[in-house]
Amino acid sequence: MQKAKLTLKSSPDHKTIVQLSDRVSVGGQDLLIVGGPCSVESQNQMEIIANRLATAPVQALRGGVYKPRTSPYDFQGMGLEGLKILESVRDRYGMPVITEVMAISQIEEIAAHADVLQVGSRNMQNFDLLKALGEVEKPVLLKRGLAATLEEFVMAAEYIMSYGNANVILCERGIRSFDSYTRNVLDLGAVAALKQITHLPILVDPSHATGKRELVADLARAAVACGADGIMVECHPEPEKSISDARQTLSLEDMIHLVRSLEPIATAVGKSIPPGAGIVPRLSLV
Ligand code: PEP
Ligand code: MN
């Protein structure tokens, strides 16, 4: 990390707390739990998710509207229509929303509708995108590249910070390795190391790390135990019908169960799970 300046800890207690909204933050004592589908699919889907997760408690929602798909023939995301869905659900439930930005040309539109701009693994070293995100007012969730070293990961965060945006959240989402049993290999050693190296908050995404829903809860718990500031988990009202990443997506019931199981672990590592949005959902949904 020889050339890193802004991302490094100046003392063991140095930590940055990033505000996602007036009430939701990450990097302090509060654990941040983010839930939502891989892709935003409809207004109804997001309403059901927000309605169930607000009291889980899950503090923030995720959902891709511009999707980095391996095949150009697969669903590419709802685009602006999806952003408007995220925004309306955010406003109704008081839960900040996180969505991926794939290109500089999308930044203005996404920043106008979402609370946090996610840089996906495939773009972690898209340096022009990182520079442009340095000039944005909203927080950036930077996912670790598919095969990025910790130095490369930290230097990518350094790009965003050096262009003026101090609100960077790191996300470990597994790295490529030789074993294809899991989609990726979750590097929890990196989480512990990054907590020592940088002052930035770090989330763990056990969904993309494993690719298998039956492994997600165990790794989410391990992530909290080893000091992650929060988790981001894919979930859906009908997981097997998810348009993307169905195999790794939890049901809403399993997500709620997972959140409850995190409470004693959070307490053991000196963190707490804050209440959800605290807003009584105004819609009754079937
Ligand atoms: C995502 O979180 O929607 C995603 C595409 O993840 P990653 O960039 O980690 O593959
Ligand atoms: Mn996904």
PDB file of C-alpha atoms and ligand atoms in Angstrom:
ATOM      1  CA  MET A   1       0.000   0.000   0.000  1.00  0.00           C
ATOM      2  CA  GLN A   2       2.996   2.229  -0.478  1.00  0.00           C
ATOM      3  CA  LYS A   3       1.276   4.851  -2.572  1.00  0.00           C
ATOM      4  CA  ALA A   4      -2.021   4.941  -0.693  1.00  0.00           C
ATOM      5  CA  LYS A   5      -2.583   8.096   1.326  1.00  0.00           C
ATOM      6  CA  LEU A   6      -6.236   8.893   1.876  1.00  0.00           C
ATOM      7  CA  THR A   7      -7.504   5.364   2.461  1.00  0.00           C
ATOM      8  CA  LEU A   8      -5.008   4.365   5.148  1.00  0.00           C
ATOM      9  CA  LYS A   9      -5.614   4.462   8.880  1.00  0.00           C
ATOM     10  CA  SER A  10      -3.735   7.186  10.703  1.00  0.00           C
ATOM     11  CA  SER A  11      -4.255   5.469  14.081  1.00  0.00           C
ATOM     12  CA  PRO A  12      -5.857   2.217  15.256  1.00  0.00           C
ATOM     13  CA  ASP A  13      -9.067   4.083  16.206  1.00  0.00           C
ATOM     14  CA  HIS A  14      -9.362   5.943  12.903  1.00  0.00           C
ATOM     15  CA  LYS A  15     -12.606   5.002  11.189  1.00  0.00           C
ATOM     16  CA  THR A  16     -14.925   6.630   8.716  1.00  0.00           C
ATOM     17  CA  ILE A  17     -18.658   6.497   9.160  1.00  0.00           C
ATOM     18  CA  VAL A  18     -20.508   6.868   5.871  1.00  0.00           C
ATOM     19  CA  GLN A  19     -24.082   8.184   5.948  1.00  0.00           C
ATOM     20  CA  LEU A  20     -26.432   6.514   3.465  1.00  0.00           C
ATOM     21  CA  SER A  21     -29.321   8.717   4.600  1.00  0.00           C
ATOM     22  CA  ASP A  22     -30.207  10.854   7.630  1.00  0.00           C
ATOM     23  CA  ARG A  23     -30.774   7.756   9.706  1.00  0.00           C
ATOM     24  CA  VAL A  24     -28.712   4.994   8.143  1.00  0.00           C
ATOM     25  CA  SER A  25     -24.929   4.794   8.343  1.00  0.00           C
ATOM     26  CA  VAL A  26     -22.118   2.261   8.061  1.00  0.00           C
ATOM     27  CA  GLY A  27     -18.741   2.056   9.744  1.00  0.00           C
ATOM     28  CA  GLY A  28     -19.737   2.833  13.332  1.00  0.00           C
ATOM     29  CA  GLN A  29     -21.277   0.650  15.997  1.00  0.00           C
ATOM     30  CA  ASP A  30     -24.344  -0.062  13.906  1.00  0.00           C
ATOM     31  CA  LEU A  31     -24.193  -3.050  11.605  1.00  0.00           C
ATOM     32  CA  LEU A  32     -25.587  -2.269   8.140  1.00  0.00           C
ATOM     33  CA  ILE A  33     -27.779  -4.934   6.601  1.00  0.00           C
ATOM     34  CA  VAL A  34     -28.591  -4.506   2.924  1.00  0.00           C
ATOM     35  CA  GLY A  35     -31.104  -6.781   1.219  1.00  0.00           C
ATOM     36  CA  GLY A  36     -32.827  -6.911  -2.117  1.00  0.00           C
ATOM     37  CA  PRO A  37     -32.906  -8.640  -5.453  1.00  0.00           C
ATOM     38  CA  CYS A  38     -30.076  -9.036  -7.903  1.00  0.00           C
ATOM     39  CA  SER A  39     -32.181  -7.094 -10.434  1.00  0.00           C
ATOM     40  CA  VAL A  40     -35.132  -4.769  -9.983  1.00  0.00           C
ATOM     41  CA  GLU A  41     -37.920  -6.573 -11.871  1.00  0.00           C
ATOM     42  CA  SER A  42     -41.136  -4.679 -11.069  1.00  0.00           C
ATOM     43  CA  GLN A  43     -42.726  -2.179  -8.693  1.00  0.00           C
ATOM     44  CA  ASN A  44     -44.649  -4.984  -7.020  1.00  0.00           C
ATOM     45  CA  GLN A  45     -41.488  -7.036  -6.449  1.00  0.00           C
ATOM     46  CA  MET A  46     -39.717  -4.124  -4.730  1.00  0.00           C
ATOM     47  CA  GLU A  47     -42.787  -3.183  -2.672  1.00  0.00           C
ATOM     48  CA  ILE A  48     -43.085  -6.709  -1.309  1.00  0.00           C
ATOM     49  CA  ILE A  49     -39.381  -6.821  -0.512  1.00  0.00           C
ATOM     50  CA  ALA A  50     -39.322  -3.441   1.235  1.00  0.00           C
ATOM     51  CA  ASN A  51     -42.500  -4.228   3.120  1.00  0.00           C
ATOM     52  CA  ARG A  52     -41.109  -7.477   4.528  1.00  0.00           C
ATOM     53  CA  LEU A  53     -37.549  -6.349   5.096  1.00  0.00           C
ATOM     54  CA  ALA A  54     -38.202  -2.967   6.741  1.00  0.00           C
ATOM     55  CA  THR A  55     -38.990  -4.705  10.004  1.00  0.00           C
ATOM     56  CA  ALA A  56     -36.470  -7.585   9.651  1.00  0.00           C
ATOM     57  CA  PRO A  57     -34.720  -5.209  10.352  1.00  0.00           C
ATOM     58  CA  VAL A  58     -32.898  -4.481   7.122  1.00  0.00           C
ATOM     59  CA  GLN A  59     -31.724  -0.867   6.863  1.00  0.00           C
ATOM     60  CA  ALA A  60     -31.060  -0.462   3.129  1.00  0.00           C
ATOM     61  CA  LEU A  61     -32.245  -1.952  -0.157  1.00  0.00           C
ATOM     62  CA  ARG A  62     -30.228  -3.094  -3.157  1.00  0.00           C
ATOM     63  CA  GLY A  63     -31.336  -3.795  -6.715  1.00  0.00           C
ATOM     64  CA  GLY A  64     -29.584  -3.579 -10.050  1.00  0.00           C
ATOM     65  CA  VAL A  65     -31.135  -1.622 -12.912  1.00  0.00           C
ATOM     66  CA  TYR A  66     -28.058  -1.600 -15.138  1.00  0.00           C
ATOM     67  CA  LYS A  67     -26.758  -5.157 -15.016  1.00  0.00           C
ATOM     68  CA  PRO A  68     -23.271  -6.356 -15.979  1.00  0.00           C
ATOM     69  CA  ARG A  69     -24.233  -9.715 -17.545  1.00  0.00           C
ATOM     70  CA  THR A  70     -21.784 -12.227 -18.941  1.00  0.00           C
ATOM     71  CA  SER A  71     -24.008 -12.734 -21.985  1.00  0.00           C
ATOM     72  CA  PRO A  72     -25.316  -9.818 -24.053  1.00  0.00           C
ATOM     73  CA  TYR A  73     -28.474 -11.898 -24.650  1.00  0.00           C
ATOM     74  CA  ASP A  74     -29.408 -11.953 -20.941  1.00  0.00           C
ATOM     75  CA  PHE A  75     -31.612  -9.376 -19.185  1.00  0.00           C
ATOM     76  CA  GLN A  76     -29.677  -6.102 -19.013  1.00  0.00           C
ATOM     77  CA  GLY A  77     -31.805  -4.364 -16.371  1.00  0.00           C
ATOM     78  CA  MET A  78     -34.808  -2.035 -16.319  1.00  0.00           C
ATOM     79  CA  GLY A  79     -32.766   1.160 -16.584  1.00  0.00           C
ATOM     80  CA  LEU A  80     -34.515   4.423 -15.735  1.00  0.00           C
ATOM     81  CA  GLU A  81     -37.845   2.706 -15.064  1.00  0.00           C
ATOM     82  CA  GLY A  82     -36.096   0.567 -12.451  1.00  0.00           C
ATOM     83  CA  LEU A  83     -34.481   3.623 -10.879  1.00  0.00           C
ATOM     84  CA  LYS A  84     -37.892   5.219 -10.480  1.00  0.00           C
ATOM     85  CA  ILE A  85     -39.145   2.075  -8.766  1.00  0.00           C
ATOM     86  CA  LEU A  86     -36.199   2.157  -6.355  1.00  0.00           C
ATOM     87  CA  GLU A  87     -36.816   5.811  -5.623  1.00  0.00           C
ATOM     88  CA  SER A  88     -40.527   5.345  -4.946  1.00  0.00           C
ATOM     89  CA  VAL A  89     -39.882   2.431  -2.598  1.00  0.00           C
ATOM     90  CA  ARG A  90     -37.158   4.420  -0.855  1.00  0.00           C
ATOM     91  CA  ASP A  91     -39.542   7.300  -0.318  1.00  0.00           C
ATOM     92  CA  ARG A  92     -42.370   5.110   0.946  1.00  0.00           C
ATOM     93  CA  TYR A  93     -40.316   2.985   3.335  1.00  0.00           C
ATOM     94  CA  GLY A  94     -37.536   5.381   4.282  1.00  0.00           C
ATOM     95  CA  MET A  95     -34.860   2.859   3.285  1.00  0.00           C
ATOM     96  CA  PRO A  96     -31.866   4.138   1.298  1.00  0.00           C
ATOM     97  CA  VAL A  97     -31.286   2.341  -2.026  1.00  0.00           C
ATOM     98  CA  ILE A  98     -28.063   1.082  -3.610  1.00  0.00           C
ATOM     99  CA  THR A  99     -27.689   0.399  -7.316  1.00  0.00           C
ATOM    100  CA  GLU A 100     -24.832  -0.229  -9.737  1.00  0.00           C
ATOM    101  CA  VAL A 101     -23.371   2.349 -12.078  1.00  0.00           C
ATOM    102  CA  MET A 102     -21.599   0.822 -15.064  1.00  0.00           C
ATOM    103  CA  ALA A 103     -20.642   3.885 -17.064  1.00  0.00           C
ATOM    104  CA  ILE A 104     -19.814   7.556 -16.607  1.00  0.00           C
ATOM    105  CA  SER A 105     -22.829   8.382 -18.771  1.00  0.00           C
ATOM    106  CA  GLN A 106     -25.155   6.816 -16.138  1.00  0.00           C
ATOM    107  CA  ILE A 107     -23.790   8.701 -13.125  1.00  0.00           C
ATOM    108  CA  GLU A 108     -26.000  11.775 -13.263  1.00  0.00           C
ATOM    109  CA  GLU A 109     -29.217   9.808 -13.697  1.00  0.00           C
ATOM    110  CA  ILE A 110     -28.394   7.281 -10.971  1.00  0.00           C
ATOM    111  CA  ALA A 111     -27.221   9.931  -8.504  1.00  0.00           C
ATOM    112  CA  ALA A 112     -30.528  11.734  -9.012  1.00  0.00           C
ATOM    113  CA  HIS A 113     -32.576   8.696  -7.937  1.00  0.00           C
ATOM    114  CA  ALA A 114     -30.434   6.460  -5.673  1.00  0.00           C
ATOM    115  CA  ASP A 115     -28.611   6.982  -2.371  1.00  0.00           C
ATOM    116  CA  VAL A 116     -25.470   4.911  -2.984  1.00  0.00           C
ATOM    117  CA  LEU A 117     -23.721   4.224  -6.320  1.00  0.00           C
ATOM    118  CA  GLN A 118     -22.240   0.750  -6.568  1.00  0.00           C
ATOM    119  CA  VAL A 119     -19.162  -0.010  -8.629  1.00  0.00           C
ATOM    120  CA  GLY A 120     -19.326  -3.670  -9.603  1.00  0.00           C
ATOM    121  CA  SER A 121     -16.407  -6.076  -9.576  1.00  0.00           C
ATOM    122  CA  ARG A 122     -16.013  -5.871 -13.325  1.00  0.00           C
ATOM    123  CA  ASN A 123     -15.443  -2.132 -13.073  1.00  0.00           C
ATOM    124  CA  MET A 124     -13.220  -1.932  -9.997  1.00  0.00           C
ATOM    125  CA  GLN A 125     -10.318  -0.763 -12.110  1.00  0.00           C
ATOM    126  CA  ASN A 126     -12.292   1.360 -14.557  1.00  0.00           C
ATOM    127  CA  PHE A 127     -10.198   4.324 -13.532  1.00  0.00           C
ATOM    128  CA  ASP A 128     -12.118   6.927 -15.520  1.00  0.00           C
ATOM    129  CA  LEU A 129     -15.349   5.780 -13.839  1.00  0.00           C
ATOM    130  CA  LEU A 130     -13.650   5.941 -10.425  1.00  0.00           C
ATOM    131  CA  LYS A 131     -12.383   9.459 -11.101  1.00  0.00           C
ATOM    132  CA  ALA A 132     -15.837  10.595 -12.182  1.00  0.00           C
ATOM    133  CA  LEU A 133     -17.369   9.079  -9.037  1.00  0.00           C
ATOM    134  CA  GLY A 134     -14.863  11.087  -7.028  1.00  0.00           C
ATOM    135  CA  GLU A 135     -16.780  14.164  -8.090  1.00  0.00           C
ATOM    136  CA  VAL A 136     -20.180  12.873  -6.978  1.00  0.00           C
ATOM    137  CA  GLU A 137     -21.804  13.883  -3.684  1.00  0.00           C
ATOM    138  CA  LYS A 138     -23.308  10.453  -2.983  1.00  0.00           C
ATOM    139  CA  PRO A 139     -21.480   7.542  -1.296  1.00  0.00           C
ATOM    140  CA  VAL A 140     -19.856   4.883  -3.483  1.00  0.00           C
ATOM    141  CA  LEU A 141     -19.949   1.152  -2.709  1.00  0.00           C
ATOM    142  CA  LEU A 142     -16.806  -0.266  -4.315  1.00  0.00           C
ATOM    143  CA  LYS A 143     -16.818  -4.014  -4.883  1.00  0.00           C
ATOM    144  CA  ARG A 144     -13.561  -5.930  -5.006  1.00  0.00           C
ATOM    145  CA  GLY A 145     -12.512  -6.934  -8.512  1.00  0.00           C
ATOM    146  CA  LEU A 146     -12.877 -10.550  -9.645  1.00  0.00           C
ATOM    147  CA  ALA A 147      -9.196 -11.212  -9.051  1.00  0.00           C
ATOM    148  CA  ALA A 148      -7.987  -8.009  -7.429  1.00  0.00           C
ATOM    149  CA  THR A 149      -5.242  -7.939  -4.830  1.00  0.00           C
ATOM    150  CA  LEU A 150      -5.871  -5.928  -1.679  1.00  0.00           C
ATOM    151  CA  GLU A 151      -3.419  -3.329  -2.919  1.00  0.00           C
ATOM    152  CA  GLU A 152      -5.380  -2.931  -6.160  1.00  0.00           C
ATOM    153  CA  PHE A 153      -8.638  -2.765  -4.191  1.00  0.00           C
ATOM    154  CA  VAL A 154      -7.335  -0.096  -1.826  1.00  0.00           C
ATOM    155  CA  MET A 155      -5.841   1.889  -4.708  1.00  0.00           C
ATOM    156  CA  ALA A 156      -9.203   1.830  -6.502  1.00  0.00           C
ATOM    157  CA  ALA A 157     -10.758   3.402  -3.391  1.00  0.00           C
ATOM    158  CA  GLU A 158      -7.874   5.852  -3.369  1.00  0.00           C
ATOM    159  CA  TYR A 159      -8.867   6.967  -6.888  1.00  0.00           C
ATOM    160  CA  ILE A 160     -12.387   7.883  -5.745  1.00  0.00           C
ATOM    161  CA  MET A 161     -11.131   9.646  -2.633  1.00  0.00           C
ATOM    162  CA  SER A 162      -8.358  11.516  -4.395  1.00  0.00           C
ATOM    163  CA  TYR A 163     -10.917  12.997  -6.781  1.00  0.00           C
ATOM    164  CA  GLY A 164     -12.881  14.399  -3.855  1.00  0.00           C
ATOM    165  CA  ASN A 165     -15.382  11.825  -2.597  1.00  0.00           C
ATOM    166  CA  ALA A 166     -14.574  10.709   0.958  1.00  0.00           C
ATOM    167  CA  ASN A 167     -17.655   8.499   1.236  1.00  0.00           C
ATOM    168  CA  VAL A 168     -16.348   5.168   0.037  1.00  0.00           C
ATOM    169  CA  ILE A 169     -17.604   1.807   1.318  1.00  0.00           C
ATOM    170  CA  LEU A 170     -15.581  -1.302   0.418  1.00  0.00           C
ATOM    171  CA  CYS A 171     -17.276  -4.625  -0.373  1.00  0.00           C
ATOM    172  CA  GLU A 172     -15.612  -8.054  -0.323  1.00  0.00           C
ATOM    173  CA  ARG A 173     -17.590 -10.319  -2.677  1.00  0.00           C
ATOM    174  CA  GLY A 174     -15.285 -13.268  -3.190  1.00  0.00           C
ATOM    175  CA  ILE A 175     -12.422 -13.763  -5.605  1.00  0.00           C
ATOM    176  CA  ARG A 176     -11.688 -16.213  -8.394  1.00  0.00           C
ATOM    177  CA  SER A 177      -9.870 -19.372  -7.429  1.00  0.00           C
ATOM    178  CA  PHE A 178      -9.348 -22.910  -8.696  1.00  0.00           C
ATOM    179  CA  ASP A 179     -12.387 -24.535  -7.116  1.00  0.00           C
ATOM    180  CA  SER A 180     -15.640 -24.130  -9.008  1.00  0.00           C
ATOM    181  CA  TYR A 181     -17.818 -25.657  -6.260  1.00  0.00           C
ATOM    182  CA  THR A 182     -18.602 -22.142  -5.071  1.00  0.00           C
ATOM    183  CA  ARG A 183     -18.982 -19.289  -7.553  1.00  0.00           C
ATOM    184  CA  ASN A 184     -16.086 -17.452  -5.899  1.00  0.00           C
ATOM    185  CA  VAL A 185     -14.060 -17.806  -2.712  1.00  0.00           C
ATOM    186  CA  LEU A 186     -15.028 -15.445   0.096  1.00  0.00           C
ATOM    187  CA  ASP A 187     -11.849 -13.862   1.404  1.00  0.00           C
ATOM    188  CA  LEU A 188     -12.589 -13.142   5.047  1.00  0.00           C
ATOM    189  CA  GLY A 189      -8.874 -12.718   5.684  1.00  0.00           C
ATOM    190  CA  ALA A 190      -9.142  -9.666   3.446  1.00  0.00           C
ATOM    191  CA  VAL A 191     -11.906  -8.261   5.633  1.00  0.00           C
ATOM    192  CA  ALA A 192      -9.784  -8.560   8.781  1.00  0.00           C
ATOM    193  CA  ALA A 193      -6.767  -7.124   6.950  1.00  0.00           C
ATOM    194  CA  LEU A 194      -8.696  -4.220   5.416  1.00  0.00           C
ATOM    195  CA  LYS A 195     -10.048  -3.309   8.856  1.00  0.00           C
ATOM    196  CA  GLN A 196      -6.432  -2.954   9.977  1.00  0.00           C
ATOM    197  CA  ILE A 197      -5.180  -1.148   6.862  1.00  0.00           C
ATOM    198  CA  THR A 198      -7.961   1.296   6.043  1.00  0.00           C
ATOM    199  CA  HIS A 199     -10.408   3.474   7.943  1.00  0.00           C
ATOM    200  CA  LEU A 200     -13.168   2.790   5.410  1.00  0.00           C
ATOM    201  CA  PRO A 201     -16.238   0.694   6.221  1.00  0.00           C
ATOM    202  CA  ILE A 202     -16.342  -2.768   4.669  1.00  0.00           C
ATOM    203  CA  LEU A 203     -19.370  -4.814   3.722  1.00  0.00           C
ATOM    204  CA  VAL A 204     -19.405  -8.499   2.807  1.00  0.00           C
ATOM    205  CA  ASP A 205     -21.547  -9.917  -0.003  1.00  0.00           C
ATOM    206  CA  PRO A 206     -21.917 -13.652   0.701  1.00  0.00           C
ATOM    207  CA  SER A 207     -24.344 -14.068  -2.224  1.00  0.00           C
ATOM    208  CA  HIS A 208     -21.928 -13.443  -5.089  1.00  0.00           C
ATOM    209  CA  ALA A 209     -19.153 -15.017  -3.018  1.00  0.00           C
ATOM    210  CA  THR A 210     -20.822 -18.418  -2.907  1.00  0.00           C
ATOM    211  CA  GLY A 211     -23.390 -18.514  -5.714  1.00  0.00           C
ATOM    212  CA  LYS A 212     -25.420 -20.991  -3.617  1.00  0.00           C
ATOM    213  CA  ARG A 213     -28.237 -19.894  -1.334  1.00  0.00           C
ATOM    214  CA  GLU A 214     -27.636 -22.675   1.187  1.00  0.00           C
ATOM    215  CA  LEU A 215     -24.170 -21.249   1.960  1.00  0.00           C
ATOM    216  CA  VAL A 216     -25.128 -17.593   2.264  1.00  0.00           C
ATOM    217  CA  ALA A 217     -26.286 -17.460   5.910  1.00  0.00           C
ATOM    218  CA  ASP A 218     -23.237 -19.261   7.317  1.00  0.00           C
ATOM    219  CA  LEU A 219     -20.855 -16.905   5.526  1.00  0.00           C
ATOM    220  CA  ALA A 220     -22.884 -13.843   6.484  1.00  0.00           C
ATOM    221  CA  ARG A 221     -22.526 -14.839  10.131  1.00  0.00           C
ATOM    222  CA  ALA A 222     -18.805 -15.474   9.699  1.00  0.00           C
ATOM    223  CA  ALA A 223     -18.434 -12.048   8.080  1.00  0.00           C
ATOM    224  CA  VAL A 224     -20.009 -10.290  11.043  1.00  0.00           C
ATOM    225  CA  ALA A 225     -17.897 -12.357  13.445  1.00  0.00           C
ATOM    226  CA  CYS A 226     -14.676 -11.282  11.736  1.00  0.00           C
ATOM    227  CA  GLY A 227     -15.441  -7.587  11.896  1.00  0.00           C
ATOM    228  CA  ALA A 228     -17.357  -6.643   8.745  1.00  0.00           C
ATOM    229  CA  ASP A 229     -19.375  -3.455   9.111  1.00  0.00           C
ATOM    230  CA  GLY A 230     -22.331  -5.025   7.379  1.00  0.00           C
ATOM    231  CA  ILE A 231     -23.578  -7.490   4.821  1.00  0.00           C
ATOM    232  CA  MET A 232     -25.321  -7.214   1.475  1.00  0.00           C
ATOM    233  CA  VAL A 233     -27.507 -10.189   0.579  1.00  0.00           C
ATOM    234  CA  GLU A 234     -29.635 -10.980  -2.475  1.00  0.00           C
ATOM    235  CA  CYS A 235     -33.208 -11.944  -1.647  1.00  0.00           C
ATOM    236  CA  HIS A 236     -36.510 -12.125  -3.527  1.00  0.00           C
ATOM    237  CA  PRO A 237     -40.164 -13.007  -2.811  1.00  0.00           C
ATOM    238  CA  GLU A 238     -39.854 -16.001  -5.168  1.00  0.00           C
ATOM    239  CA  PRO A 239     -36.100 -16.645  -5.290  1.00  0.00           C
ATOM    240  CA  GLU A 240     -36.168 -19.412  -7.870  1.00  0.00           C
ATOM    241  CA  LYS A 241     -37.981 -17.050 -10.244  1.00  0.00           C
ATOM    242  CA  SER A 242     -35.332 -14.300  -9.977  1.00  0.00           C
ATOM    243  CA  ILE A 243     -34.434 -13.046 -13.453  1.00  0.00           C
ATOM    244  CA  SER A 244     -30.750 -13.047 -12.475  1.00  0.00           C
ATOM    245  CA  ASP A 245     -28.715 -14.948  -9.865  1.00  0.00           C
ATOM    246  CA  ALA A 246     -31.672 -17.129  -8.801  1.00  0.00           C
ATOM    247  CA  ARG A 247     -29.408 -19.884  -7.470  1.00  0.00           C
ATOM    248  CA  GLN A 248     -27.837 -17.650  -4.832  1.00  0.00           C
ATOM    249  CA  THR A 249     -30.954 -15.700  -3.872  1.00  0.00           C
ATOM    250  CA  LEU A 250     -32.620 -16.152  -0.461  1.00  0.00           C
ATOM    251  CA  SER A 251     -36.348 -16.102   0.198  1.00  0.00           C
ATOM    252  CA  LEU A 252     -37.554 -13.175   2.308  1.00  0.00           C
ATOM    253  CA  GLU A 253     -38.322 -15.594   5.150  1.00  0.00           C
ATOM    254  CA  ASP A 254     -34.749 -16.903   5.085  1.00  0.00           C
ATOM    255  CA  MET A 255     -33.416 -13.344   4.991  1.00  0.00           C
ATOM    256  CA  ILE A 256     -35.432 -12.383   8.072  1.00  0.00           C
ATOM    257  CA  HIS A 257     -34.241 -15.526   9.825  1.00  0.00           C
ATOM    258  CA  LEU A 258     -30.639 -14.692   8.916  1.00  0.00           C
ATOM    259  CA  VAL A 259     -30.916 -11.161  10.295  1.00  0.00           C
ATOM    260  CA  ARG A 260     -32.256 -12.486  13.604  1.00  0.00           C
ATOM    261  CA  SER A 261     -29.413 -14.984  13.842  1.00  0.00           C
ATOM    262  CA  LEU A 262     -26.885 -12.149  13.480  1.00  0.00           C
ATOM    263  CA  GLU A 263     -27.935 -10.410  16.681  1.00  0.00           C
ATOM    264  CA  PRO A 264     -25.834 -12.410  19.197  1.00  0.00           C
ATOM    265  CA  ILE A 265     -22.847 -12.333  16.853  1.00  0.00           C
ATOM    266  CA  ALA A 266     -23.119  -8.566  16.456  1.00  0.00           C
ATOM    267  CA  THR A 267     -23.266  -8.194  20.239  1.00  0.00           C
ATOM    268  CA  ALA A 268     -20.214 -10.431  20.661  1.00  0.00           C
ATOM    269  CA  VAL A 269     -18.125  -8.153  18.425  1.00  0.00           C
ATOM    270  CA  GLY A 270     -19.388  -4.920  19.983  1.00  0.00           C
ATOM    271  CA  LYS A 271     -21.903  -4.006  17.281  1.00  0.00           C
ATOM    272  CA  SER A 272     -25.660  -3.738  17.218  1.00  0.00           C
ATOM    273  CA  ILE A 273     -28.359  -4.105  14.611  1.00  0.00           C
ATOM    274  CA  PRO A 274     -30.291  -0.856  14.433  1.00  0.00           C
ATOM    275  CA  PRO A 275     -34.039  -0.851  13.923  1.00  0.00           C
ATOM    276  CA  GLY A 276     -35.339  -0.771  10.360  1.00  0.00           C
ATOM    277  CA  ALA A 277     -36.731   2.361   8.813  1.00  0.00           C
ATOM    278  CA  GLY A 278     -39.209   2.674  11.658  1.00  0.00           C
ATOM    279  CA  ILE A 279     -41.875   3.688   9.189  1.00  0.00           C
ATOM    280  CA  VAL A 280     -45.050   1.659   9.214  1.00  0.00           C
ATOM    281  CA  PRO A 281     -45.522   0.483   5.633  1.00  0.00           C
ATOM    282  CA  ARG A 282     -48.592   2.105   4.176  1.00  0.00           C
ATOM    283  CA  LEU A 283     -49.504  -0.522   1.625  1.00  0.00           C
ATOM    284  CA  SER A 284     -51.058  -3.855   2.337  1.00  0.00           C
ATOM    285  CA  LEU A 285     -49.710  -6.423  -0.046  1.00  0.00           C
ATOM    286  CA  VAL A 286     -50.548  -9.979  -0.777  1.00  0.00           C
TER     287      VAL A 286
HETATM  288  C1  PEP B   1     -24.151  -7.103  -7.922  1.00  0.00           C
HETATM  289  O1  PEP B   1     -23.930  -6.870  -6.725  1.00  0.00           O
HETATM  290  O2  PEP B   1     -25.245  -6.887  -8.450  1.00  0.00           O
HETATM  291  C2  PEP B   1     -23.076  -7.653  -8.767  1.00  0.00           C
HETATM  292  C3  PEP B   1     -23.202  -7.719 -10.101  1.00  0.00           C
HETATM  293  O3  PEP B   1     -22.025  -8.090  -8.084  1.00  0.00           O
HETATM  294  P1  PEP B   1     -20.468  -8.206  -8.511  1.00  0.00           P
HETATM  295  O4  PEP B   1     -20.113  -6.928  -9.194  1.00  0.00           O
HETATM  296  O5  PEP B   1     -19.801  -8.403  -7.178  1.00  0.00           O
HETATM  297  O6  PEP B   1     -20.366  -9.412  -9.393  1.00  0.00           O
HETATM  298 MN    MN B   2     -26.430 -10.669  -8.539  1.00  0.00          MN
END
